CSV table of C-alpha atoms in Angstrom, one decimal:
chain,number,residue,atom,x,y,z
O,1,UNK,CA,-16.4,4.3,15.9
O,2,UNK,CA,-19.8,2.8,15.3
O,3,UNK,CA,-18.9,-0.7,14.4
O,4,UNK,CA,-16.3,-0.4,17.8
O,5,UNK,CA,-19.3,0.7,19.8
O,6,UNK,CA,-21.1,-2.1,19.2
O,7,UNK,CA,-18.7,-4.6,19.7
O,8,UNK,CA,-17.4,-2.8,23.3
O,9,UNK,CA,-21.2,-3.2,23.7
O,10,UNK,CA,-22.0,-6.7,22.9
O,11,UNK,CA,-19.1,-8.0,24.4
O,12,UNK,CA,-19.9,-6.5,28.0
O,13,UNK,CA,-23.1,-8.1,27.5
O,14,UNK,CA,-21.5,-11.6,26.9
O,15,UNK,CA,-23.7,-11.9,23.8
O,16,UNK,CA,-21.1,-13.2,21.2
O,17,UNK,CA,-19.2,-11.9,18.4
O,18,UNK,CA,-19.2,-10.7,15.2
O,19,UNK,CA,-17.4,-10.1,11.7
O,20,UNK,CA,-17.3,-7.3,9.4
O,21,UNK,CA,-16.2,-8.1,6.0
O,22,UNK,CA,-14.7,-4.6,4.8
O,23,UNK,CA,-14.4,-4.0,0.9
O,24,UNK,CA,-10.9,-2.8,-0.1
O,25,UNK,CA,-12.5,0.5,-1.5
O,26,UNK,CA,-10.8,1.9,-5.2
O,27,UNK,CA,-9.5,5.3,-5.9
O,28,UNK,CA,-12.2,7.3,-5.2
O,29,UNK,CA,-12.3,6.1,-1.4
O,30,UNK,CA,-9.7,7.1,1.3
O,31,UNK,CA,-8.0,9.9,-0.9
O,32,UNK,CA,-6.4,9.9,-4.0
O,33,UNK,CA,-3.6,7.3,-3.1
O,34,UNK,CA,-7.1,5.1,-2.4
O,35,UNK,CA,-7.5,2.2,-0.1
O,36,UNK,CA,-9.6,3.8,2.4
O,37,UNK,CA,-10.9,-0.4,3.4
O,38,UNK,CA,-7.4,-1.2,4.1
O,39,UNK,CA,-7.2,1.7,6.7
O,40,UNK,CA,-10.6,0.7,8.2
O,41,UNK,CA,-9.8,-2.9,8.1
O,42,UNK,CA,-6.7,-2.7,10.1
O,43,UNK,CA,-8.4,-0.4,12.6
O,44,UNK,CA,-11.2,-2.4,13.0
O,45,UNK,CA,-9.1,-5.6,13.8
O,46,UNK,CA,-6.6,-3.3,16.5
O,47,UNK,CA,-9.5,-2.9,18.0
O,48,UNK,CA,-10.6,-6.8,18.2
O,49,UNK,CA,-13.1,-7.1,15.9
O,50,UNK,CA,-12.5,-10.0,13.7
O,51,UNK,CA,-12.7,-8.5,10.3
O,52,UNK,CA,-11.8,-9.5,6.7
O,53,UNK,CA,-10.8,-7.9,4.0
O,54,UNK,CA,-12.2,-8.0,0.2
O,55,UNK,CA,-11.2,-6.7,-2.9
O,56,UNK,CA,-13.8,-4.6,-4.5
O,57,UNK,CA,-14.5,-7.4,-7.3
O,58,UNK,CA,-15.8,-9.9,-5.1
O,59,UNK,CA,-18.5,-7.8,-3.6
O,60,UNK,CA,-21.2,-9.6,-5.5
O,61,UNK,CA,-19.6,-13.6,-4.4
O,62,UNK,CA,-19.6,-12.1,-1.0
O,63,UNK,CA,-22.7,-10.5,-0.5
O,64,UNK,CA,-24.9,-13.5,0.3
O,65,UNK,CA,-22.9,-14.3,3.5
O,66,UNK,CA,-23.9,-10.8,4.5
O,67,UNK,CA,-26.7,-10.0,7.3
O,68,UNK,CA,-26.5,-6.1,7.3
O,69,UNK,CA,-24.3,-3.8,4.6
O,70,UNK,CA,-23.7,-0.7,6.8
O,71,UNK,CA,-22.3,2.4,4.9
O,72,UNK,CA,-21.4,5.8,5.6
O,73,UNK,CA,-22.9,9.0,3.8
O,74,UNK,CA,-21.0,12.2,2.2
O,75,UNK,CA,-24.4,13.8,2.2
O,76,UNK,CA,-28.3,13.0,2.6
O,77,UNK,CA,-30.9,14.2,-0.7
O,78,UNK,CA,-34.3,15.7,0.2
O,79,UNK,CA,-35.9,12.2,-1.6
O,80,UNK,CA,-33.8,10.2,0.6
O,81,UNK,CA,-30.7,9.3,-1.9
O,82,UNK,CA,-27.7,9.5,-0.6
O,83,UNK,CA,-24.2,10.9,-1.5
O,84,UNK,CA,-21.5,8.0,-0.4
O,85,UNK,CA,-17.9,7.2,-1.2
O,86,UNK,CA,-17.3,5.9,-5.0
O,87,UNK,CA,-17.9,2.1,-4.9
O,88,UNK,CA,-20.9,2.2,-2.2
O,89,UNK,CA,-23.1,1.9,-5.5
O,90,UNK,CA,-22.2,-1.5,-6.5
O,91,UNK,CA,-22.4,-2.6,-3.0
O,92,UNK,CA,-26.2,-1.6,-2.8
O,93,UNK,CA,-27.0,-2.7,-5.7
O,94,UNK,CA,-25.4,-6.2,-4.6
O,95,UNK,CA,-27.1,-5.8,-1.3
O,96,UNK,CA,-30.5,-5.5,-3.1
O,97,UNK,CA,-30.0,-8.7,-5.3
O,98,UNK,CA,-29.6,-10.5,-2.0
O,99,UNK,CA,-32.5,-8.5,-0.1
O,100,UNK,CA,-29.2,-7.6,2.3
O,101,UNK,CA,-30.8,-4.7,4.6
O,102,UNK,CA,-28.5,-1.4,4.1
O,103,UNK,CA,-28.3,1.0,6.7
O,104,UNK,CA,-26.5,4.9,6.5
O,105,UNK,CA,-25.1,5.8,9.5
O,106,UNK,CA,-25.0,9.4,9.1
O,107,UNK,CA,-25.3,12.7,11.1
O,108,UNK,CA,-27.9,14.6,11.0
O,109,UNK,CA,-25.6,18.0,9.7
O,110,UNK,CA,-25.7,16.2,6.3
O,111,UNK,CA,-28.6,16.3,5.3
O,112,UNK,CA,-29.2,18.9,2.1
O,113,UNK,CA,-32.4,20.1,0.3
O,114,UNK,CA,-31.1,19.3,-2.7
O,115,UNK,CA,-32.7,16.5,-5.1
O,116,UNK,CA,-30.9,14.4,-7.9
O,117,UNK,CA,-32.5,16.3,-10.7
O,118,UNK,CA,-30.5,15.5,-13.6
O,119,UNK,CA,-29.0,11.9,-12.5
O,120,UNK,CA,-26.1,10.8,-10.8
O,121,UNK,CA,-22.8,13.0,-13.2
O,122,UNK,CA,-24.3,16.2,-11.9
O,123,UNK,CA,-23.4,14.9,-8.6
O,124,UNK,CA,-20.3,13.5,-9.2
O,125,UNK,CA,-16.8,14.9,-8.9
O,126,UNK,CA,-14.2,12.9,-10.8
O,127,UNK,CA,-10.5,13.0,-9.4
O,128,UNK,CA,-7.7,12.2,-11.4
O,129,UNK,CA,-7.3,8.8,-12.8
O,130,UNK,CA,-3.3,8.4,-11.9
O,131,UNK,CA,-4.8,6.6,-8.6
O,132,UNK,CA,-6.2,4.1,-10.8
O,133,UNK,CA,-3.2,4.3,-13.3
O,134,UNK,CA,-0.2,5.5,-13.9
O,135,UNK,CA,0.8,7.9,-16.3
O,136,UNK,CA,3.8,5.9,-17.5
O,137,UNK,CA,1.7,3.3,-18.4
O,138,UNK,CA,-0.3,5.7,-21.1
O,139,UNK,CA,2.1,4.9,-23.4
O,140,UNK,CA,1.1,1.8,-24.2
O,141,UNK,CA,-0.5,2.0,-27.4
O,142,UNK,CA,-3.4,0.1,-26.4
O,143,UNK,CA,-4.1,2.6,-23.6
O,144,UNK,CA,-3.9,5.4,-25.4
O,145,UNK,CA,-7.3,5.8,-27.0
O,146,UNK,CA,-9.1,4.4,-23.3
O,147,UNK,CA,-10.6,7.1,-21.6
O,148,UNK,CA,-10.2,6.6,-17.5
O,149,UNK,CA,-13.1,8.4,-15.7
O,150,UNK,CA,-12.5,8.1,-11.7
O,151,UNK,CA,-15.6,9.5,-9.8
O,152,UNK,CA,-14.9,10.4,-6.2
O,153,UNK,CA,-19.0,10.1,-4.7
O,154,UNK,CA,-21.9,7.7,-6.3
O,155,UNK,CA,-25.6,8.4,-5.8
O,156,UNK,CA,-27.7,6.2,-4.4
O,157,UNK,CA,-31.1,5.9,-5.1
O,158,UNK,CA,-33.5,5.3,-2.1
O,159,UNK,CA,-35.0,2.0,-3.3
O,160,UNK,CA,-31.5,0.6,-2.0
O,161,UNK,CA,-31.4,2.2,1.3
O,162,UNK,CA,-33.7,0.8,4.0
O,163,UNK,CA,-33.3,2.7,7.0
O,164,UNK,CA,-30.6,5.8,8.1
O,165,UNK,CA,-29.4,5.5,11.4
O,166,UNK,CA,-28.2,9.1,12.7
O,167,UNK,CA,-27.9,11.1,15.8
O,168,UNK,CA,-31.6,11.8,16.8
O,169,UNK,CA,-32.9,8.7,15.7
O,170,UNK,CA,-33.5,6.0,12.8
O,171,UNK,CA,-35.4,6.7,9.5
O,172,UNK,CA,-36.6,5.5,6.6
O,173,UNK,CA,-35.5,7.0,3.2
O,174,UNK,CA,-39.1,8.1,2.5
O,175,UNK,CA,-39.0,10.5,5.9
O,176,UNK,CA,-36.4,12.3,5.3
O,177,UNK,CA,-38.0,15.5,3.4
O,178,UNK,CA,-40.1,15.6,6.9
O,179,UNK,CA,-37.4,15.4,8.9
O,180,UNK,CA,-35.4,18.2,6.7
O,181,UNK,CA,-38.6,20.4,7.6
O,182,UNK,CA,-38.2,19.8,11.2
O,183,UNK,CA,-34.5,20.3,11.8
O,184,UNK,CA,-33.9,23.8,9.0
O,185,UNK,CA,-35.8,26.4,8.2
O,186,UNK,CA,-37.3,26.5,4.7
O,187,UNK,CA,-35.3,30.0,4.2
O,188,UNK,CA,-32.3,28.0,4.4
O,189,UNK,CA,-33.0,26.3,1.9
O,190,UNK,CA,-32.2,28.7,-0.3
O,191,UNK,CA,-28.6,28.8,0.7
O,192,UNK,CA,-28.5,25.7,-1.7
O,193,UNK,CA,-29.9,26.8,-4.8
């Protein structure tokens, strides 16, 4: 809806065009079936927005033909790390090799008191591997010692996120404690402990 605002936008104001290059997403993203970029790739282009289409292995080749990595948040930390679809890791991290701005369009209903005490597998639900591969295939003697671990969410630290776009306003990572103090009630906080 974002990326379709902008284009309705930019094209009323005859100010060009532009492409969004969508990362096939693994697994963990769009379900358990996966392929969560194919869905958001195909909308994107019904709705006239020339788009393409990568697999999740050329991320890093990509990113240096990239302005502006835009990604969506499961939930905002208190320290400003964020909660985002297995895969959006990699994708910082790329972005931050190639000083690529990222932005996290989020509301502001997800934001949480909660800090990344203990690291990113506290925070981390893993779904069952079968999206990644199939049971038959376990057979294989050479598969059969290989451990598959298929994390839904990654944690990103808030080094790699330079600015979070949501409904009242933009911020940087490094605001949003205050802006958790402003918007809930310290009493509420206790909700999540």
């Amino acid at each position: 809806l974002f990326l379709k605002s902008a284009a309705q936008k930019i094209k009323q104001q005859n100010r060009g065009s532009f492409q969004v290059i969508v990362c096939e997403g693994g697994a963990g993203s769009g379900g358990a079936q996966g392929g969560g970029g194919r869905v958001m790739a195909h909308s994107l282009a019904a709705g006239g927005i020339e788009t393409i289409l990568i697999p999740d292995s050329a991320i890093f080749a990509v990113m240096s033909r990239v302005n502006k990595v835009i990604i969506p948040a499961h939930a905002v930390l208190a320290n400003g790390g964020l909660i985002a679809s297995s895969g959006c890791n990699v994708v910082a991290l790329a972005a931050h090799h190639f000083s690529v701005p990222v932005v996290c369009v989020s509301g502001i209903f997800k934001l949480t008191p909660i800090f990344p005490h203990e690291g990113q597998d506290t925070l981390n639900d893993l779904i069952s591997p079968s999206a990644v591969l199939e049971y038959s295939n376990l057979k294989d003697k050479h598969l059969s010692d290989v451990e598959f671990i298929n994390p839904l969410r990654d944690y990103i630290s808030p080094q790699y996120i330079d600015l979070y776009v949501t409904n009242v306003g933009s911020f940087q990572p490094s605001f949003i404690y205050r802006l958790l103090a402003e918007y809930y009630h310290s009493d509420d906080w206790d909700i999540f402990e």
